[in-house]
Short mmCIF file of C-alpha atoms and ligand atoms in Angstrom, two decimals:
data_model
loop_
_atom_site.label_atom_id
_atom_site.label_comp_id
_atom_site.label_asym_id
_atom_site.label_seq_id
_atom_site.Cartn_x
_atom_site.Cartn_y
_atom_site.Cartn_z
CA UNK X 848 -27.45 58.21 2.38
CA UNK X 849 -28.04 56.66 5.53
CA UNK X 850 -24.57 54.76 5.51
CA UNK X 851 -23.09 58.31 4.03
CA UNK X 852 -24.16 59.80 7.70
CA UNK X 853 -22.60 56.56 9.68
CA UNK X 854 -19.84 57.28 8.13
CA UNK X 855 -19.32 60.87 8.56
CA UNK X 856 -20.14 60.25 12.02
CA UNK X 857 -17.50 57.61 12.79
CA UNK X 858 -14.84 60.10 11.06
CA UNK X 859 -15.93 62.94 13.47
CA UNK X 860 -15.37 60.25 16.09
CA UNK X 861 -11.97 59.35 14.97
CA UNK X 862 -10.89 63.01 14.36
CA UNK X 863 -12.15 63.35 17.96
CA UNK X 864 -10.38 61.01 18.90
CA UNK X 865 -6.96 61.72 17.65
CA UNK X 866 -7.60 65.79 17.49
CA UNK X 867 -6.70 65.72 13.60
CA UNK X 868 -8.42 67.22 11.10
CA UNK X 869 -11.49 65.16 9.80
CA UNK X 870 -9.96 65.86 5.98
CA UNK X 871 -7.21 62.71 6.29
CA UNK X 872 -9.46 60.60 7.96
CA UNK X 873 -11.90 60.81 4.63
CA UNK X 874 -9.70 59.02 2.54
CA UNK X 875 -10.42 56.23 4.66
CA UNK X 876 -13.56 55.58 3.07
CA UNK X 877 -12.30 56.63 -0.66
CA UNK X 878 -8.54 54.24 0.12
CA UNK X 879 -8.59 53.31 -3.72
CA UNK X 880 -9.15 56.49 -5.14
CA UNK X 881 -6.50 57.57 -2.54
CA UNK X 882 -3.88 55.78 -4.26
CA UNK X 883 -3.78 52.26 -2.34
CA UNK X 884 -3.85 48.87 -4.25
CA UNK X 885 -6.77 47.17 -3.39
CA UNK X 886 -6.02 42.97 -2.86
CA UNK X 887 -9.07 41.40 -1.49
CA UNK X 888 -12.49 42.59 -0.66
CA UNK X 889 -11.61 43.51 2.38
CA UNK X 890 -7.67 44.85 2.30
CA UNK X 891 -6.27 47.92 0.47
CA UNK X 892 -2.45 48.63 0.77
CA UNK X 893 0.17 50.71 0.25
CA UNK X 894 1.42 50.41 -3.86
CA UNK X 895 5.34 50.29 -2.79
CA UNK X 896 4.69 46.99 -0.49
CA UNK X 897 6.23 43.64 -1.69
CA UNK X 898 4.75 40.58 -2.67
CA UNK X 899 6.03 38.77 0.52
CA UNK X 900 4.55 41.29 2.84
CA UNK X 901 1.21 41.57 1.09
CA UNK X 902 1.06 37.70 1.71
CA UNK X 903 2.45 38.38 5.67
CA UNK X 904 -0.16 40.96 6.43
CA UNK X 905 -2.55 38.41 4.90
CA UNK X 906 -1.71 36.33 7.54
CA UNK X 907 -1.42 38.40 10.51
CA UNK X 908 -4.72 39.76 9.68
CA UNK X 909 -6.06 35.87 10.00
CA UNK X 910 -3.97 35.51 13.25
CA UNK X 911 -5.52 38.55 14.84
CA UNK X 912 -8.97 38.20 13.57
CA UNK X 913 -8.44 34.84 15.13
CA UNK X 914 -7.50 36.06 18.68
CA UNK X 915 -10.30 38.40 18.65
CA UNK X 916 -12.82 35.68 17.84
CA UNK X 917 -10.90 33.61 20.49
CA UNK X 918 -12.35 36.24 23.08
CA UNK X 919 -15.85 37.40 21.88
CA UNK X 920 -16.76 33.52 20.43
CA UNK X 921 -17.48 34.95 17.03
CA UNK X 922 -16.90 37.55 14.63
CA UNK X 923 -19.95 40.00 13.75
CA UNK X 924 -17.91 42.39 11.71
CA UNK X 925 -16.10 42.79 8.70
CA UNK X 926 -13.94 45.53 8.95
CA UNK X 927 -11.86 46.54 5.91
CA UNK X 928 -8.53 47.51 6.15
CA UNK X 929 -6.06 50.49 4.92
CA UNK X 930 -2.44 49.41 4.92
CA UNK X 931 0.60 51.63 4.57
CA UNK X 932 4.44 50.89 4.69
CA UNK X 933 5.73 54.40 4.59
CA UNK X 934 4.89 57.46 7.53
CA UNK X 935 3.80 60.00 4.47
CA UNK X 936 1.04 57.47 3.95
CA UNK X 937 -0.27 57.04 7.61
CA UNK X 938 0.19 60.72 7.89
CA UNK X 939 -2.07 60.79 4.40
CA UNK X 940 -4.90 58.81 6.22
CA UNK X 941 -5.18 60.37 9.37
CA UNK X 942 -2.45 59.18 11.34
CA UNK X 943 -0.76 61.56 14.04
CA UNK X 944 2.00 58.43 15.36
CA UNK X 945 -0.31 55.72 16.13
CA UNK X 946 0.20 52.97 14.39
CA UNK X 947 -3.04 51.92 14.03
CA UNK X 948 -7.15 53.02 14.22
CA UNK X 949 -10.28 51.76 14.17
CA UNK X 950 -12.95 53.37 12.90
CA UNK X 951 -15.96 52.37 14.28
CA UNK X 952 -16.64 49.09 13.12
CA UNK X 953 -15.96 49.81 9.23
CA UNK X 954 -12.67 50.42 8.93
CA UNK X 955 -9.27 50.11 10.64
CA UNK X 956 -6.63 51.72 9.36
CA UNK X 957 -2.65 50.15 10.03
CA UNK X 958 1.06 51.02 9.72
CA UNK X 959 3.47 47.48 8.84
CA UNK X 960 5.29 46.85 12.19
CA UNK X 961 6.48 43.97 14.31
CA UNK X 962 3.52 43.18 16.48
CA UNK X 963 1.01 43.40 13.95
CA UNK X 964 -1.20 40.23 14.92
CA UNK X 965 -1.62 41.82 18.36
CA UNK X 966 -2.48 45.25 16.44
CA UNK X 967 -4.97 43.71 14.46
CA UNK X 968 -6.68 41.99 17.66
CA UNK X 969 -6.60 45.41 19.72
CA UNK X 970 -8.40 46.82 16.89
CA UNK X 971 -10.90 44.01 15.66
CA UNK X 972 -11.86 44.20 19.60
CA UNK X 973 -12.38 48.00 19.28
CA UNK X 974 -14.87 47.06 15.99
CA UNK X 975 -16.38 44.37 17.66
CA UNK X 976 -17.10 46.42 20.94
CA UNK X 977 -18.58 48.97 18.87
CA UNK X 978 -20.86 46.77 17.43
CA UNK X 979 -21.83 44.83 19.86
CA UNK X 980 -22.55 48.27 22.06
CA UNK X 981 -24.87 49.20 19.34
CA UNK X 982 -22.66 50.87 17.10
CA UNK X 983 -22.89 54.86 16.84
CA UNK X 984 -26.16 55.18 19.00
CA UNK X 985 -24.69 53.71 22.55
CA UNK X 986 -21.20 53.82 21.63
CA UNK X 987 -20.70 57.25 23.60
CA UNK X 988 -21.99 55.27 26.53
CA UNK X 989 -19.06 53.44 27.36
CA UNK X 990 -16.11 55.21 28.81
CA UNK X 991 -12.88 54.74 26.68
CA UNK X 992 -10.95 52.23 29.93
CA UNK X 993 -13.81 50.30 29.10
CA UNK X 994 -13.22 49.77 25.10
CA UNK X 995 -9.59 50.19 25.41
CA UNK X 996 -9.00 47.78 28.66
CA UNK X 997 -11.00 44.85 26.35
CA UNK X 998 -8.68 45.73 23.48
CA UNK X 999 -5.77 45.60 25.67
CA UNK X 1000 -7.24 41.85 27.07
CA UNK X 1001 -7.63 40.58 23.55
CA UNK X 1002 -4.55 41.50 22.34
CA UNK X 1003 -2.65 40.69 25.17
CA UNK X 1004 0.67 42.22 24.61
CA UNK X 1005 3.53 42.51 26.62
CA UNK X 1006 3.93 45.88 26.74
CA UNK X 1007 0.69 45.64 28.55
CA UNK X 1008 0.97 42.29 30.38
CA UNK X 1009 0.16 41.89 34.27
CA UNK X 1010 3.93 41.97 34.62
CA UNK X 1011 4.21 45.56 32.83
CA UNK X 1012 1.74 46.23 35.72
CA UNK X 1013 3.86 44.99 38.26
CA UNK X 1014 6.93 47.19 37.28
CA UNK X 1015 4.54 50.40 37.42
CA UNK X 1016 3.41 49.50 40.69
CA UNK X 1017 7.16 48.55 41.96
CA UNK X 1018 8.61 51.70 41.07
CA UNK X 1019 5.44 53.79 42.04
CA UNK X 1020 4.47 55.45 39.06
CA UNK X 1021 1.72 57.87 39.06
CA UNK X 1022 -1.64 55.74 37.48
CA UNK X 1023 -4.56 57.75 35.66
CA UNK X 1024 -7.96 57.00 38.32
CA UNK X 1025 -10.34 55.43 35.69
CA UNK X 1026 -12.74 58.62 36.45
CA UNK X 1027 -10.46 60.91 34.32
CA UNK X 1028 -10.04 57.99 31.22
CA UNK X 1029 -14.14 58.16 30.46
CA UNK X 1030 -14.35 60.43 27.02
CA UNK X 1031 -11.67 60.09 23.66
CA UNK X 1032 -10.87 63.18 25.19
CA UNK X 1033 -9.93 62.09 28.43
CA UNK X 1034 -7.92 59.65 27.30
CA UNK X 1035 -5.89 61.77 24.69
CA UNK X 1036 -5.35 64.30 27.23
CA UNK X 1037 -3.96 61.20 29.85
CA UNK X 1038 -1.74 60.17 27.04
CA UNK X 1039 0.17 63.67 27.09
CA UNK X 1040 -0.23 63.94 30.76
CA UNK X 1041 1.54 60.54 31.55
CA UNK X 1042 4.00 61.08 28.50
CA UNK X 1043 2.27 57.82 26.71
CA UNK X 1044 2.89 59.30 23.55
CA UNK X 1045 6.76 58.12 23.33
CA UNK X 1046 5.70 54.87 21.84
CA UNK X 1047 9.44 53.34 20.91
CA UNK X 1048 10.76 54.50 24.16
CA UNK X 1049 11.38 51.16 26.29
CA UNK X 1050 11.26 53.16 29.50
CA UNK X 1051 7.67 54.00 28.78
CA UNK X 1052 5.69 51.47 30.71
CA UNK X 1053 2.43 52.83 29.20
CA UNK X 1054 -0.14 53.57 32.57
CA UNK X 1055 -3.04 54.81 30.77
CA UNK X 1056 -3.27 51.27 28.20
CA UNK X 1057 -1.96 49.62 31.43
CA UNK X 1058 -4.40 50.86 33.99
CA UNK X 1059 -7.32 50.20 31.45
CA UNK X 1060 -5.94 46.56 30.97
CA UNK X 1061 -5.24 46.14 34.52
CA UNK X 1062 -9.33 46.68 35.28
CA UNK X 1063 -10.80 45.02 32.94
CA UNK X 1064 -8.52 42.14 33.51
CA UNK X 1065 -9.77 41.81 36.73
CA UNK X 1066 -13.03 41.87 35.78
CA UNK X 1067 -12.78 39.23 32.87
CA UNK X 1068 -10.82 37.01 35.41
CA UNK X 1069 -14.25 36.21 37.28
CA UNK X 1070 -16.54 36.82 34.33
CA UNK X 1071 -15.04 35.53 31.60
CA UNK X 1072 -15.13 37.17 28.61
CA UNK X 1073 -19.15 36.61 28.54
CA UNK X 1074 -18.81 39.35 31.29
CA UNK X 1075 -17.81 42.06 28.57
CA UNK X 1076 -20.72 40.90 26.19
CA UNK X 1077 -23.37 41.06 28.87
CA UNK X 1078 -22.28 44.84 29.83
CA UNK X 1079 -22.43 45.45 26.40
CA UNK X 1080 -26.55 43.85 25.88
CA UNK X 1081 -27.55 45.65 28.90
CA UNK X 1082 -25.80 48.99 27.61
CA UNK X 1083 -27.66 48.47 23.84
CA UNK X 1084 -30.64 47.47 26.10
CA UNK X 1085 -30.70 51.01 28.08
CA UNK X 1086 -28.99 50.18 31.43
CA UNK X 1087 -26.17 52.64 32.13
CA UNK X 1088 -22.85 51.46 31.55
CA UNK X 1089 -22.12 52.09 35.61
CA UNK X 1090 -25.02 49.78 36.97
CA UNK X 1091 -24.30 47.31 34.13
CA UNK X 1092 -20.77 46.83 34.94
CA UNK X 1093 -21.49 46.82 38.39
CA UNK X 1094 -24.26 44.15 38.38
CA UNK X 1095 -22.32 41.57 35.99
CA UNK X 1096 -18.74 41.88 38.34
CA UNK X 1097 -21.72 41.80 41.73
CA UNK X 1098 -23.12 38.47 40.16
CA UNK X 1099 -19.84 37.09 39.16
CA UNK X 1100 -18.62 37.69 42.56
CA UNK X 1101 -21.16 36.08 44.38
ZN1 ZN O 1400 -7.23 50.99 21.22
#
């Protein structure tokens, strides 16, 4: 019962988080009787894909699982995850565009695409934050720059990468102050504002991810990536998110 109620919790989360209905989201936690072929433990996909990219997803999972245990030094959840080919299924399981979800720290759901080992990292990091915050309880806590910039960090993608940052700041574009990127809302409502949601359009340089990645790089770049786990103790362990990040980039500094 008790792991019914985490569930339905992390669903309103994610339904929060994209503004879809919580219905789609559900079949997240039902993905075989939803239709998908389940593989391993641990991986459910899409019936139309092939045997080659059943065996590539098997191995971009590994590669991204990888670069997120590169960052946090080990791997404290298990994750399993919903894989679709086609739109009509992403659409099916709560997708509104983005190619890919995590849901709290039981489920992520992705779309196949070209940059798939970096998707997988961004959203391990998002399970692994989650956790390591103290799951559902403290989660709330930490403003969405904060989850989001570490994602962005671990993954490390271009579209993100300190040079990205660099062409925002050389043709002046307007940047989200991290005061209005705090709640799921905040950040969905940034995404229209800065016109994030264009995700194939080359011209779109991405502030909100960028400005999110852009801080917390900074940060990691004198803490190290111990930095983001001692936040997240002192934010299971009751210290406000604010003085905790404060202190740890104060001590690192000194
Ligand atoms: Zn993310």
């Amino acid at each position: 019962m008790q792991r019914f109620i985490r569930h339905a919790l992390i669903v309103a989360g994610a339904a929060a988080l994209s503004g879809c209905g919580a219905l789609h989201s559900a079949r997240m936690w039902f993905p075989s009787a939803s239709g998908m072929d389940q593989i391993t433990a641990t991986l459910y996909v899409e019936p139309t894909m092939s045997a080659e990219q059943r065996r590539d997803l098997q191995h971009q999972i590994e590669l991204g699982r990888a670069q997120a245990e590169a960052f946090y030094g080990s791997i404290i959840t298990a994750p399993y995850f919903v894989t679709c080919v086609t739109t009509q299924c992403s659409v099916r399981f709560g997708s509104y565009g983005e190619p890919a979800t995590a849901f709290g720290d039981m489920a992520i759901r992705l779309t196949l695409n070209g940059r798939l080992t970096q998707l997988v990292a961004h959203e391990w990091s998002h399970a692994e934050l989650y956790r390591r915050a103290g799951g559902w309880r403290h989660i709330g806590q930490i403003p969405r720059w904060f989850d989001e910039g570490v994602a962005v960090v671990v993954a490390n993608e271009a579209l993100h990468s300190p040079a990205n940052w660099q062409e925002i700041a050389r043709r002046s574009l307007p940047t989200p102050p991290l005061t209005e990127l705090v709640s799921r809302r905040d950040w969905a409502a940034a995404a229209r504002q800065y016109v994030e949601t264009r995700r194939d359009d080359p011209s779109n340089l991405r502030v909100v991810y960028s400005t999110a990645g852009h801080e917390v790089r900074a940060f990691v770049a004198c803490t190290g990536s111990a930095g983001v786990g001692a936040v997240l103790d002192a934010v299971q362990a009751g210290e406000s998110f604010g003085a905790a990040y404060a202190r740890v980039g104060r001590e690192c500094a000194h």
